[in-house]
XYZ file of N, CA and C in Angstrom:
747
model
N 16.331 -25.384 11.629
C 15.283 -24.392 11.445
C 14.262 -24.777 10.386
N 14.658 -25.259 9.194
C 13.654 -25.693 8.229
C 12.767 -26.790 8.775
N 13.375 -27.726 9.606
C 12.567 -28.794 10.158
C 11.515 -28.266 11.126
N 11.894 -27.220 11.903
C 10.948 -26.626 12.858
C 9.770 -26.004 12.134
N 10.061 -25.324 11.019
C 8.976 -24.714 10.258
C 8.048 -25.784 9.699
N 8.652 -26.892 9.229
C 7.847 -27.961 8.659
C 6.930 -28.579 9.706
N 7.454 -28.765 10.931
C 6.636 -29.330 11.995
C 5.461 -28.428 12.321
N 5.727 -27.101 12.371
C 4.641 -26.163 12.651
C 3.609 -26.184 11.538
N 4.087 -26.355 10.286
C 3.162 -26.356 9.164
C 2.265 -27.588 9.203
N 2.778 -28.726 9.755
C 1.959 -29.939 9.827
C 0.927 -29.872 10.948
N 1.218 -29.068 11.966
C 0.277 -28.914 13.086
C 0.239 -27.434 13.478
N -0.295 -26.561 12.617
C -0.204 -25.121 12.828
C -1.049 -24.629 14.001
N -0.524 -23.605 14.661
C -1.244 -22.946 15.755
C -1.314 -21.468 15.427
N -2.508 -20.950 15.255
C -2.687 -19.541 14.929
C -2.230 -18.676 16.103
N -1.528 -17.597 15.798
C -1.019 -16.715 16.854
C -2.161 -16.166 17.705
N -1.895 -16.027 18.987
C -2.853 -15.370 19.870
C -2.777 -13.864 19.665
N -3.892 -13.188 19.898
C -3.913 -11.734 19.780
C -4.107 -11.230 18.368
N -4.559 -12.089 17.443
C -4.830 -11.640 16.080
C -5.935 -10.589 16.095
N -5.797 -9.610 15.237
C -6.796 -8.554 15.096
C -7.635 -8.857 13.860
N -8.945 -8.880 14.033
C -9.868 -9.165 12.933
C -10.777 -7.953 12.719
N -10.819 -7.485 11.499
C -11.689 -6.346 11.174
C -12.600 -6.737 10.012
N -13.885 -6.938 10.278
C -14.815 -7.298 9.191
C -14.910 -6.173 8.163
N -14.928 -6.559 6.911
C -15.018 -5.605 5.818
C -16.290 -5.870 5.012
N -16.561 -4.977 4.088
C -17.717 -5.177 3.228
C -17.438 -6.328 2.263
N -18.481 -6.848 1.681
C -18.389 -7.887 0.669
C -17.821 -9.189 1.227
N -18.047 -9.463 2.522
C -17.676 -10.747 3.094
C -16.197 -10.986 3.266
N -15.427 -9.934 3.441
C -13.992 -10.074 3.638
C -13.602 -9.668 5.058
N -12.395 -10.065 5.451
C -11.896 -9.760 6.790
C -10.426 -9.341 6.685
N -10.090 -8.281 7.401
C -8.698 -7.824 7.499
C -8.080 -8.460 8.737
N -6.977 -9.202 8.543
C -6.289 -9.876 9.648
C -4.920 -9.232 9.848
N -4.604 -8.971 11.123
C -3.313 -8.345 11.416
C -2.840 -8.743 12.798
N -1.529 -8.851 12.941
C -0.873 -9.094 14.220
C 0.437 -8.310 14.202
N 0.841 -7.699 15.321
C 2.091 -6.921 15.334
C 3.320 -7.698 14.854
N 3.281 -9.020 14.950
C 4.427 -9.826 14.543
C 4.217 -10.487 13.181
N 3.201 -10.047 12.459
C 2.918 -10.647 11.155
C 2.582 -9.562 10.153
N 2.547 -9.955 8.883
C 2.061 -9.070 7.832
C 0.547 -9.250 7.712
N -0.126 -8.224 7.287
C -1.593 -8.275 7.223
C -2.062 -9.063 5.994
N -3.301 -9.499 6.055
C -3.939 -10.183 4.938
C -5.405 -9.760 4.885
N -5.945 -9.685 3.674
C -7.383 -9.494 3.469
C -7.909 -10.779 2.856
N -8.747 -11.487 3.603
C -9.208 -12.806 3.194
C -10.733 -12.893 3.227
N -11.250 -13.875 2.529
C -12.673 -14.190 2.624
C -12.990 -14.610 4.061
N -14.153 -14.216 4.552
C -14.519 -14.507 5.941
C -14.519 -16.006 6.227
N -14.874 -16.824 5.235
C -14.873 -18.276 5.444
C -13.453 -18.802 5.595
N -12.506 -18.227 4.858
C -11.113 -18.641 4.994
C -10.573 -18.275 6.375
N -10.985 -17.117 6.883
C -10.564 -16.708 8.227
C -11.125 -17.666 9.273
N -12.390 -18.034 9.122
C -12.993 -18.985 10.057
C -12.263 -20.320 10.021
N -11.823 -20.735 8.837
C -11.072 -21.984 8.725
C -9.710 -21.866 9.393
N -9.055 -20.712 9.242
C -7.758 -20.509 9.900
C -7.886 -20.570 11.417
N -9.000 -20.125 11.937
C -9.196 -20.148 13.387
C -9.328 -21.557 13.943
N -9.424 -22.542 13.043
C -9.445 -23.940 13.472
C -8.043 -24.460 13.779
N -7.007 -23.681 13.413
C -5.621 -24.129 13.596
C -5.246 -24.032 15.076
N -5.380 -25.163 15.772
C -5.106 -25.207 17.209
C -4.081 -26.297 17.553
N -3.277 -26.680 16.559
C -2.230 -27.658 16.807
C -2.563 -29.069 16.382
N -3.749 -29.296 15.796
C -4.097 -30.634 15.345
C -3.495 -30.898 13.960
N -3.527 -32.140 13.529
C -2.970 -32.493 12.222
C -3.832 -31.913 11.104
N -3.199 -31.691 9.960
C -3.931 -31.118 8.835
C -5.023 -32.071 8.345
N -4.701 -33.360 8.302
C -5.704 -34.326 7.836
C -6.917 -34.354 8.766
N -6.671 -34.161 10.059
C -7.782 -34.137 10.996
C -8.613 -32.873 10.900
N -8.026 -31.797 10.344
C -8.744 -30.531 10.214
C -9.642 -30.484 8.989
N -9.300 -31.261 7.961
C -9.974 -31.124 6.671
C -11.502 -31.227 6.776
N -12.078 -32.192 7.521
C -13.555 -32.234 7.607
C -14.146 -30.942 8.178
N -13.506 -30.399 9.233
C -13.998 -29.135 9.805
C -13.852 -27.996 8.812
N -12.733 -27.977 8.088
C -12.494 -26.923 7.091
C -13.556 -26.971 6.005
N -13.886 -28.164 5.540
C -14.926 -28.309 4.515
C -16.268 -27.784 5.018
N -16.565 -28.058 6.289
C -17.833 -27.605 6.854
C -17.870 -26.088 6.957
N -16.758 -25.491 7.401
C -16.702 -24.037 7.551
C -16.724 -23.344 6.187
N -15.969 -23.895 5.238
C -15.889 -23.286 3.911
C -17.125 -23.581 3.070
N -17.915 -24.575 3.490
C -19.127 -24.969 2.764
C -18.794 -25.397 1.331
N -17.673 -26.119 1.208
C -17.265 -26.661 -0.081
C -16.240 -27.758 0.175
N -15.960 -28.551 -0.832
C -14.973 -29.618 -0.692
C -13.559 -29.036 -0.788
N -12.730 -29.366 0.186
C -11.341 -28.925 0.212
C -10.458 -30.151 0.417
N -9.509 -30.357 -0.480
C -8.613 -31.506 -0.342
C -7.485 -31.161 0.625
N -6.804 -32.188 1.091
C -5.666 -31.986 1.986
C -4.573 -31.173 1.297
N -4.343 -31.431 0.024
C -3.312 -30.691 -0.712
C -3.683 -29.220 -0.840
N -4.940 -28.938 -1.103
C -5.379 -27.539 -1.223
C -5.227 -26.812 0.116
N -5.599 -27.483 1.202
C -5.493 -26.873 2.526
C -4.024 -26.641 2.894
N -3.166 -27.609 2.591
C -1.738 -27.469 2.857
C -1.159 -26.297 2.065
N -1.529 -26.192 0.779
C -1.024 -25.094 -0.047
C -1.456 -23.730 0.471
N -2.719 -23.642 0.907
C -3.210 -22.376 1.459
C -2.443 -22.003 2.721
N -2.242 -22.972 3.610
C -1.518 -22.692 4.854
C -0.061 -22.312 4.582
N 0.544 -22.930 3.576
C 1.921 -22.577 3.226
C 2.021 -21.119 2.794
N 1.019 -20.660 2.030
C 1.022 -19.258 1.597
C 0.804 -18.317 2.778
N -0.075 -18.705 3.689
C -0.367 -17.866 4.850
C 0.806 -17.857 5.827
N 1.516 -18.985 5.927
C 2.589 -19.115 6.919
C 3.687 -18.082 6.716
N 3.961 -17.708 5.469
C 5.050 -16.756 5.231
C 4.733 -15.373 5.788
N 3.472 -15.116 6.105
C 3.104 -13.836 6.713
C 3.274 -13.834 8.223
N 3.659 -14.984 8.808
C 3.907 -15.036 10.246
C 2.667 -15.211 11.086
N 1.622 -15.822 10.535
C 0.365 -15.971 11.270
C 0.385 -17.122 12.268
N 1.377 -18.011 12.161
C 1.398 -19.190 13.018
C 2.534 -19.112 14.034
N 2.266 -19.649 15.215
C 3.283 -19.685 16.260
C 4.494 -20.491 15.781
N 5.686 -19.959 16.059
C 6.917 -20.671 15.712
C 7.381 -20.473 14.293
N 6.637 -19.719 13.483
C 7.037 -19.463 12.093
C 7.216 -17.959 11.918
N 8.422 -17.560 11.565
C 8.736 -16.136 11.450
C 8.042 -15.508 10.245
N 7.814 -14.220 10.344
C 7.225 -13.457 9.248
C 8.271 -13.266 8.150
N 8.007 -13.827 6.962
C 8.924 -13.688 5.833
C 8.358 -12.792 4.741
N 7.247 -12.157 5.037
C 6.639 -11.233 4.082
C 7.400 -9.906 4.140
N 7.774 -9.320 2.997
C 8.547 -8.067 3.016
C 7.736 -6.822 3.383
N 6.429 -6.964 3.553
C 5.602 -5.803 3.902
C 5.618 -5.552 5.404
N 5.716 -4.251 5.770
C 5.648 -3.863 7.172
C 4.647 -2.717 7.324
N 3.706 -2.909 8.209
C 2.653 -1.912 8.427
C 3.222 -0.693 9.133
N 2.837 0.516 8.675
C 3.278 1.758 9.311
C 2.162 2.400 10.124
N 1.011 2.626 9.505
C -0.087 3.254 10.243
C -1.411 3.029 9.521
N -2.481 3.327 10.235
C -3.839 3.221 9.706
C -4.234 4.576 9.118
N -4.414 4.665 7.801
C -4.769 5.950 7.185
C -6.262 6.245 7.210
N -7.037 5.383 7.880
C -8.492 5.518 7.862
C -9.011 6.908 8.196
N -8.579 7.524 9.322
C -9.096 8.860 9.663
C -8.804 9.905 8.585
N -7.616 9.828 7.969
C -7.270 10.785 6.914
C -8.180 10.590 5.714
N -8.366 9.328 5.319
C -9.191 9.034 4.153
C -10.643 9.451 4.396
N -11.160 9.182 5.580
C -12.535 9.553 5.898
C -12.722 11.068 5.836
N -11.744 11.811 6.353
C -11.846 13.270 6.326
C -11.864 13.782 4.885
N -10.962 13.250 4.053
C -10.876 13.709 2.661
C -12.140 13.357 1.896
N -12.646 12.136 2.067
C -13.819 11.718 1.299
C -15.090 12.416 1.756
N -15.156 12.810 3.036
C -16.356 13.482 3.540
C -16.318 14.985 3.281
N -15.166 15.606 3.509
C -15.060 17.065 3.380
C -14.638 17.521 1.995
N -14.067 16.618 1.221
C -13.558 17.034 -0.086
C -14.135 16.248 -1.238
N -15.439 16.051 -1.240
C -16.058 15.298 -2.327
C -15.826 15.964 -3.682
N -15.694 17.282 -3.673
C -15.476 18.004 -4.925
C -14.139 17.635 -5.568
N -13.217 17.081 -4.781
C -11.913 16.697 -5.323
C -12.018 15.570 -6.345
N -13.124 14.820 -6.309
C -13.270 13.659 -7.179
C -14.189 13.944 -8.368
N -14.406 15.202 -8.646
C -15.291 15.581 -9.745
C -14.518 15.666 -11.062
N -15.256 15.624 -12.169
C -14.638 15.691 -13.497
C -13.872 16.997 -13.711
N -14.395 18.171 -13.303
C -13.614 19.407 -13.485
C -12.242 19.365 -12.809
N -12.154 18.716 -11.647
C -10.865 18.639 -10.956
C -9.890 17.764 -11.736
N -10.390 16.676 -12.310
C -9.532 15.811 -13.123
C -9.002 16.575 -14.332
N -9.880 17.321 -14.984
C -9.456 18.133 -16.129
C -8.434 19.179 -15.686
N -8.676 19.800 -14.527
C -7.750 20.798 -14.003
C -6.380 20.202 -13.745
N -6.335 18.978 -13.205
C -5.052 18.340 -12.915
C -4.261 18.067 -14.188
N -4.949 17.660 -15.242
C -4.247 17.472 -16.517
C -3.749 18.814 -17.056
N -4.527 19.875 -16.824
C -4.063 21.208 -17.210
C -2.832 21.624 -16.420
N -2.824 21.282 -15.125
C -1.672 21.579 -14.268
C -0.436 20.836 -14.763
N -0.615 19.570 -15.163
C 0.519 18.799 -15.691
C 1.052 19.429 -16.968
N 0.151 19.808 -17.862
C 0.583 20.437 -19.112
C 1.330 21.738 -18.833
N 0.815 22.554 -17.898
C 1.482 23.814 -17.558
C 2.862 23.557 -16.971
N 2.984 22.503 -16.160
C 4.278 22.171 -15.557
C 5.291 21.784 -16.623
N 4.864 20.984 -17.593
C 5.773 20.554 -18.650
C 6.205 21.735 -19.519
N 5.278 22.648 -19.779
C 5.628 23.842 -20.558
C 6.633 24.702 -19.794
N 6.390 24.896 -18.497
C 7.323 25.666 -17.677
C 8.705 25.031 -17.663
N 8.730 23.713 -17.487
C 10.013 23.021 -17.456
C 10.725 23.130 -18.800
N 9.953 23.067 -19.899
C 10.552 23.208 -21.227
C 11.204 24.567 -21.419
N 10.551 25.619 -20.943
C 11.106 26.965 -21.070
C 12.375 27.140 -20.229
N 12.492 26.411 -19.145
C 13.636 26.549 -18.240
C 14.508 25.292 -18.233
N 14.444 24.525 -19.330
C 15.132 23.241 -19.366
C 16.654 23.379 -19.180
N 17.255 24.303 -19.890
C 18.711 24.474 -19.798
C 19.118 24.883 -18.391
N 18.346 25.787 -17.806
C 18.637 26.201 -16.430
C 18.498 25.024 -15.464
N 17.474 24.214 -15.694
C 17.238 23.060 -14.831
C 18.385 22.046 -14.951
N 18.797 21.734 -16.175
C 19.872 20.758 -16.383
C 21.172 21.244 -15.757
N 21.480 22.520 -15.938
C 22.708 23.075 -15.358
C 22.663 23.027 -13.834
N 21.497 23.289 -13.273
C 21.353 23.263 -11.817
C 21.549 21.849 -11.272
N 20.997 20.859 -11.983
C 21.159 19.463 -11.559
C 22.621 19.050 -11.640
N 23.298 19.382 -12.728
C 24.710 19.036 -12.875
C 25.550 19.690 -11.784
N 25.264 20.947 -11.485
C 26.023 21.653 -10.452
C 25.784 21.041 -9.076
N 24.526 20.727 -8.765
C 24.187 20.179 -7.445
C 24.810 18.810 -7.233
N 24.681 17.945 -8.230
C 25.226 16.590 -8.080
C 26.741 16.579 -8.133
N 27.323 17.558 -8.814
C 28.782 17.638 -8.861
C 29.370 18.124 -7.551
N 28.705 19.074 -6.905
C 29.207 19.633 -5.649
C 28.926 18.709 -4.461
N 27.753 18.102 -4.435
C 27.353 17.258 -3.296
C 26.747 15.951 -3.807
N 27.556 15.060 -4.389
C 26.975 13.848 -4.996
C 26.256 12.937 -4.006
N 26.905 12.594 -2.905
C 26.291 11.664 -1.959
C 25.142 12.326 -1.193
N 25.325 13.590 -0.795
C 24.264 14.306 -0.095
C 23.043 14.463 -0.992
N 23.271 14.693 -2.282
C 22.149 14.870 -3.212
C 21.316 13.599 -3.325
N 21.993 12.460 -3.424
C 21.274 11.188 -3.511
C 20.481 10.932 -2.229
N 21.114 11.206 -1.077
C 20.448 10.981 0.204
C 19.228 11.889 0.357
N 19.400 13.177 0.063
C 18.296 14.113 0.218
C 17.185 13.852 -0.790
N 17.574 13.423 -1.996
C 16.552 13.101 -3.001
C 15.659 11.974 -2.496
N 16.293 10.930 -1.966
C 15.490 9.813 -1.474
C 14.667 10.222 -0.257
N 15.270 11.039 0.620
C 14.555 11.479 1.817
C 13.318 12.284 1.430
N 13.458 13.126 0.417
C 12.315 13.924 -0.033
C 11.302 13.079 -0.796
N 11.765 11.950 -1.338
C 10.856 11.093 -2.090
C 9.847 10.400 -1.179
N 10.210 10.207 0.099
C 9.336 9.495 1.030
C 7.983 10.199 1.186
N 7.945 11.507 1.520
C 6.621 12.147 1.634
C 5.872 12.210 0.308
N 6.621 12.346 -0.809
C 5.955 12.347 -2.114
C 5.318 10.988 -2.383
N 6.063 9.922 -2.059
C 5.514 8.570 -2.221
C 4.316 8.337 -1.326
N 4.359 8.906 -0.118
C 3.230 8.760 0.800
C 1.990 9.453 0.243
N 2.157 10.638 -0.312
C 1.027 11.339 -0.921
C 0.475 10.553 -2.109
N 1.364 9.929 -2.866
C 0.936 9.105 -3.996
C 0.036 7.960 -3.517
N 0.467 7.273 -2.467
C -0.324 6.146 -1.958
C -1.645 6.621 -1.349
N -1.623 7.760 -0.670
C -2.863 8.301 -0.108
C -3.821 8.736 -1.209
N -3.270 9.110 -2.365
C -4.129 9.417 -3.510
C -4.922 8.200 -3.946
N -4.247 7.043 -4.016
C -4.961 5.791 -4.312
C -6.021 5.520 -3.241
N -5.620 5.679 -1.979
C -6.528 5.385 -0.878
C -7.750 6.277 -0.866
N -7.559 7.561 -1.159
C -8.690 8.495 -1.151
C -9.720 8.115 -2.210
N -9.248 7.734 -3.382
C -10.175 7.325 -4.440
C -10.899 6.040 -4.042
N -10.168 5.108 -3.450
C -10.788 3.856 -2.997
C -11.892 4.145 -1.984
N -11.606 5.018 -1.015
C -12.607 5.378 -0.020
C -13.799 6.092 -0.620
N -13.557 6.922 -1.622
C -14.641 7.675 -2.259
C -15.644 6.749 -2.926
N -15.173 5.622 -3.463
C -16.064 4.696 -4.172
C -16.502 3.529 -3.297
N -16.392 3.694 -1.969
C -16.932 2.690 -1.060
C -15.947 1.646 -0.585
N -14.696 1.716 -1.029
C -13.688 0.772 -0.567
C -13.204 1.127 0.834
N -12.391 0.261 1.393
C -11.872 0.456 2.752
C -10.342 0.457 2.710
N -9.753 1.528 3.226
C -8.295 1.675 3.234
C -7.805 1.293 4.622
N -6.958 0.283 4.702
C -6.662 -0.365 5.970
C -5.285 -0.049 6.524
N -4.308 0.147 5.679
C -2.972 0.431 6.195
C -2.091 1.041 5.125
N -1.139 1.827 5.582
C -0.023 2.268 4.758
C 1.214 1.589 5.329
N 2.014 1.017 4.450
C 3.189 0.294 4.913
C 4.350 0.471 3.963
N 5.418 -0.278 4.227
C 6.625 -0.183 3.413
C 7.093 -1.594 3.059
N 7.580 -1.741 1.831
C 8.236 -2.983 1.424
C 9.689 -2.892 1.867
N 10.086 -3.717 2.823
C 11.432 -3.596 3.380
C 12.509 -4.036 2.403
N 12.145 -4.815 1.377
C 13.150 -5.253 0.419
C 13.423 -4.224 -0.663
N 12.552 -3.211 -0.780
C 12.765 -2.168 -1.786
C 12.566 -0.759 -1.236
N 12.099 -0.655 0.014
C 11.849 0.634 0.672
C 10.757 1.442 -0.021
N 9.901 0.787 -0.802
C 8.768 1.461 -1.425
C 7.555 1.398 -0.503
N 6.746 2.450 -0.559
C 5.531 2.482 0.245
C 4.393 1.769 -0.497
N 3.395 1.348 0.241
C 2.218 0.733 -0.359
C 0.993 1.091 0.480
N -0.178 0.949 -0.120
C -1.436 1.105 0.600
C -2.213 -0.186 0.440
N -2.715 -0.714 1.550
C -3.506 -1.939 1.529
C -4.973 -1.563 1.675
N -5.789 -2.012 0.760
C -7.194 -1.611 0.774
C -8.075 -2.731 0.253
N -9.320 -2.693 0.664
C -10.326 -3.625 0.167
C -11.008 -2.973 -1.022
N -10.661 -3.428 -2.221
C -11.172 -2.811 -3.448
C -12.393 -3.548 -4.002
N -12.920 -4.493 -3.237
C -14.060 -5.267 -3.718
C -15.255 -4.389 -4.119
N -15.554 -3.282 -3.371
C -16.708 -2.464 -3.777
C -16.488 -1.682 -5.069
N -15.259 -1.619 -5.574
C -14.986 -0.890 -6.812
C -15.329 -1.797 -7.990
N -16.606 -1.874 -8.291
C -17.083 -2.848 -9.270
C -17.152 -2.294 -10.688
N -17.193 -0.981 -10.865
C -17.306 -0.411 -12.205
C -15.924 -0.124 -12.786
N -15.859 -0.113 -14.110
C -14.597 0.191 -14.783
C -14.131 1.609 -14.447
N -15.097 2.536 -14.338
C -14.750 3.921 -14.020
C -14.062 4.008 -12.662
N -14.624 3.325 -11.666
C -14.047 3.376 -10.321
C -12.641 2.784 -10.297
N -12.437 1.676 -11.000
C -11.129 1.032 -11.002
C -10.087 1.873 -11.717
N -10.484 2.496 -12.822
C -9.539 3.339 -13.571
C -9.130 4.548 -12.741
N -10.117 5.188 -12.112
C -9.796 6.361 -11.293
C -8.958 5.950 -10.087
N -9.218 4.750 -9.550
C -8.396 4.269 -8.428
C -6.939 4.133 -8.858
N -6.710 3.533 -10.012
C -5.340 3.364 -10.496
C -4.685 4.706 -10.794
N -5.488 5.687 -11.209
C -4.944 7.001 -11.560
C -4.820 7.932 -10.357
N -5.386 7.537 -9.205
C -5.395 8.431 -8.045
C -4.013 8.874 -7.619
N -3.057 7.947 -7.597
C -1.696 8.310 -7.225
C -1.052 9.226 -8.238
N -1.339 8.985 -9.523
C -0.776 9.812 -10.590
C -1.324 11.234 -10.504
N -2.608 11.386 -10.201
C -3.188 12.719 -10.045
C -2.466 13.494 -8.939
N -2.167 12.795 -7.839
C -1.440 13.444 -6.757
C -0.025 13.829 -7.211
N 0.603 12.972 -8.005
C 1.940 13.277 -8.531
C 1.914 14.529 -9.397
N 0.857 14.684 -10.199
C 0.735 15.872 -11.047
C 0.740 17.144 -10.212
N -0.041 17.128 -9.151
C -0.140 18.305 -8.293
C 1.186 18.597 -7.597
N 1.818 17.550 -7.066
C 3.100 17.727 -6.376
C 4.158 18.245 -7.345
N 4.195 17.706 -8.567
C 5.147 18.148 -9.584
C 4.980 19.638 -9.864
N 3.739 20.076 -10.039
C 3.476 21.493 -10.309
C 3.938 22.377 -9.147
N 3.612 21.987 -7.935
C 3.970 22.799 -6.774
C 5.482 22.878 -6.573
N 6.157 21.741 -6.641
C 7.597 21.735 -6.408
C 8.351 22.469 -7.514
N 7.900 22.323 -8.750
C 8.558 23.024 -9.858
C 8.452 24.530 -9.681
N 7.273 25.004 -9.291
C 7.100 26.441 -9.126
C 7.833 26.981 -7.896
N 7.967 26.163 -6.869
C 8.775 26.583 -5.718
C 10.224 26.769 -6.139
N 10.756 25.843 -6.942
C 12.146 25.965 -7.400
C 12.318 27.164 -8.332
N 11.357 27.389 -9.235
C 11.461 28.523 -10.144
C 11.379 29.855 -9.395
N 10.594 29.874 -8.319
C 10.447 31.120 -7.548
C 11.638 31.352 -6.636
N 12.133 30.275 -6.027
C 13.278 30.410 -5.110
C 14.345 29.398 -5.495
N 15.082 29.632 -6.583
C 16.087 28.667 -7.051
C 17.231 28.523 -6.052
N 17.426 27.317 -5.549
C 18.526 27.040 -4.625
C 18.759 25.536 -4.595
N 19.811 25.112 -3.926
C 20.107 23.681 -3.838
C 18.971 22.947 -3.109
N 18.470 23.532 -2.043
C 17.429 22.890 -1.250
C 16.132 22.709 -2.029
N 15.667 23.734 -2.740
C 14.416 23.615 -3.482
C 14.577 22.735 -4.707
N 15.793 22.658 -5.274
C 16.018 21.781 -6.405
C 15.893 20.329 -5.996
N 16.502 19.961 -4.879
C 16.434 18.586 -4.401
C 14.998 18.243 -4.039
């Protein structure tokens, strides 16, 4: 098997049926059902499309012409080795731990078009107020909360762990969509929501090139946290209003 991969790497053939989506700022989103996605410079994508089974040394002149710069054989080999682990070439399995789940584009477009007020300064201040109120509420009911957790985990230890993780999935999804919504608001493109199969964590893949200001980048990084603040407030108040094993988990 290692020898087969090496042979394919020396004469790579790009998979048929690749999906190409042009993005802003000269980038391209590449995806295939049997591979992990990549966001690459358009010139790099054009160079990859030259992979039709010829030798790497024979490709280098064409690659230099497409890339409009000098590329050595070692540089081209290294780039292809990095791309190969995503499963872009025939005969080479996808070894990237990312798996695409769905395209969040319609959701992000709806939020950014209909909910522009969500990205205003008053809303950010309100969310920090919500977090502070949640922490104060939890502080007042801390002993009750700790006793409830001890009782729940003592009575149903394995079920509690399972349900906690199961409930974490939609919360994690909202967190990632929070990042995506901010990216879309500042002109970025949100391309997929997926899962890391080696850790079961969710991720959002987006083209952040249009986020050129420090303000946009900071708010993008904080977008998931803002969503966490809101979810924390809502879930805490649901448990305080209707205390039970189900609402606690």
